């Protein structure tokens, strides 16, 4: 008999249907009721066995975590909150799970801390919480591909190993096959990278943007969706050393087009997950409400997960320039009361405390900050007419901070070469990038969405380590 997945069973079966289900035992009560989950949905099917008909030895093997195959007929459930009971005619144990061992793991059905769950990242998939998170992560990713595909964008694979560090986005991870104990040396006793695998220094990429720009200058509208790597030593709830980035790049777009695209895109993603992951979203929404009840008022979420998603779907973001943000901050209560740790001065970067004030206290909604000083933004951002700011934009979300960073690109060859000089970027390394500004250059713009930060938003999880299956952070590369 062909098995049916629980999601499909719950959606399309009828009383009296004979079915086979395979999954893992979530709970077994009164030697009679088995809750089975197969990952296709948050919901379980309740299988009902008749103890009289089964051997005791077999009953003993029906334990939390065991893999089972059950065959039987669907009947109207006597229990609350479920439509079907599966009245079992045949049960087979596919894989045992020793209860003593299970009791030491996160599969033990009780509340576990997120930290403990992280230590067992290989088993946390089995919990309701992480089942929900990773189904929503999938839907978030699918929504992104859908969005671009429906609008005629082409997906471009950009290299993971790169020879350029143009982003200046922090430390990079070296890729090398040289013997670290005994590397070849040049005459002046430096490591001779020309002997390395690629004949030059190479690293893991921090962004696919520069390559995406090349493609956009021919295909018009493209996007990348790939892993990116940053060796910054930031042990925060929002940073990973390995994360995924989505980078659309569009020929003929200016900064305003770029903002419009980003807003529409984020709102589409929220709508898609609300429509396609209703059960999982509801589960996470209710879980968060429960968690909040045990927190002091000040730490509770002002809106529920569902309200936050709806907010992004239904409301425009606030748009302000960096200069306006500085004015606002300097007139704020915390500034006047000297509550900010870092200075607020035109020309210095905004710190997370400033961003949080603007987004969470002042505007209480997503904010797009544009036109930052050129000095602390990447070399490729288009210089504004004032000669000191660039056509940059950051999108800040409540509880997450920067979710998107982007800009209109510098399309003028001479200005770009000047910028390379100012940023100490050797022209001979960037010849391929500069070439696009020589042959039919055109205005264009794009941005990078931190995919895990987006999944933090669609799941409501507050630590980025809980929205990627196997997080890579300083001193942690287990599994
Ligand atoms: O702002 P960033 O550094 O922008 C770029 O890399 C551009 N090349 C993007 C572009 O214009 N095509 O990074 C983009 C986003 C950030 O807004 C943030 O959401 C995420 O990537 N991000 C991280 N996410 C997790 N862990 C980290 N260490 C991250 N660093 C950046
Ligand atoms: Mg940024």
Coordinates of C-alpha atoms and ligand atoms in Angstrom, one line a residue, residues 167 169 206-210 228 230 232 234 238-249 377 380-381 394-395 402-407 409 446-454 464, ligand 1:
X167 CA 32.6 45.1 -0.5
X169 CA 32.2 44.2 4.5
X206 CA 30.9 38.4 1.2
X207 CA 28.4 39.3 -1.5
X208 CA 27.5 38.4 -5.1
X209 CA 26.6 42.0 -6.0
X210 CA 29.6 42.9 -8.2
X228 CA 27.9 34.5 1.9
X230 CA 31.8 37.1 7.0
X232 CA 33.6 39.4 11.7
X234 CA 30.3 39.7 16.2
X238 CA 21.8 39.0 14.4
X239 CA 25.1 37.9 13.0
X240 CA 26.2 34.6 11.4
X241 CA 29.6 33.8 9.9
X242 CA 27.8 31.9 7.1
X243 CA 24.5 33.3 5.9
X244 CA 22.4 33.5 2.8
X245 CA 21.9 36.7 0.9
X246 CA 19.3 37.7 -1.8
X247 CA 20.6 40.4 -4.1
X248 CA 18.4 41.8 -6.9
X249 CA 20.2 44.1 -9.4
X377 CA 29.6 53.2 2.7
X380 CA 30.4 51.4 -5.6
X381 CA 27.6 53.6 -4.2
X394 CA 19.3 50.7 4.6
X395 CA 16.0 49.2 5.7
X402 CA 19.2 46.2 9.3
X403 CA 17.4 43.7 7.1
X404 CA 18.4 45.2 3.7
X405 CA 21.3 47.2 2.6
X406 CA 21.5 48.6 -1.0
X407 CA 22.1 51.5 -3.3
X409 CA 25.5 52.2 -8.2
X446 CA 20.1 46.9 -6.2
X447 CA 20.1 45.6 -2.7
X448 CA 21.0 42.7 -0.4
X449 CA 18.4 41.1 1.8
X450 CA 19.9 39.1 4.7
X451 CA 17.8 35.9 4.3
X452 CA 18.1 34.7 7.9
X453 CA 17.1 38.2 9.1
X454 CA 14.0 37.9 6.9
X464 CA 19.4 34.2 14.2
Ligands
LIG1 O1 24.5 45.6 3.9 P1 25.3 44.5 3.3 O2 26.7 44.4 3.8 O3 25.2 44.8 1.8 C1 25.9 44.1 0.8 O4 26.6 43.1 1.0 C2 25.6 44.6 -0.6 N1 26.5 44.0 -1.5 C3 24.2 44.3 -0.9 C4 23.8 44.8 -2.3 O5 23.6 46.0 -2.5 N2 23.6 43.9 -3.3 O6 24.5 43.2 3.6 C5 23.2 43.0 3.1 C6 22.4 42.4 4.2 C7 22.3 43.2 5.5 O7 21.3 44.2 5.4 C8 21.9 42.1 6.5 O8 20.5 41.9 6.4 C9 22.6 40.9 6.0 O9 22.9 41.1 4.7 N3 23.8 40.6 6.8 C10 24.0 39.6 7.6 N4 23.1 38.7 8.0 C11 23.6 37.8 9.0 N5 24.8 37.8 9.5 C12 25.7 38.7 9.1 N6 27.0 38.7 9.6 C13 25.3 39.7 8.1 N7 25.9 40.7 7.5 C14 25.0 41.3 6.7

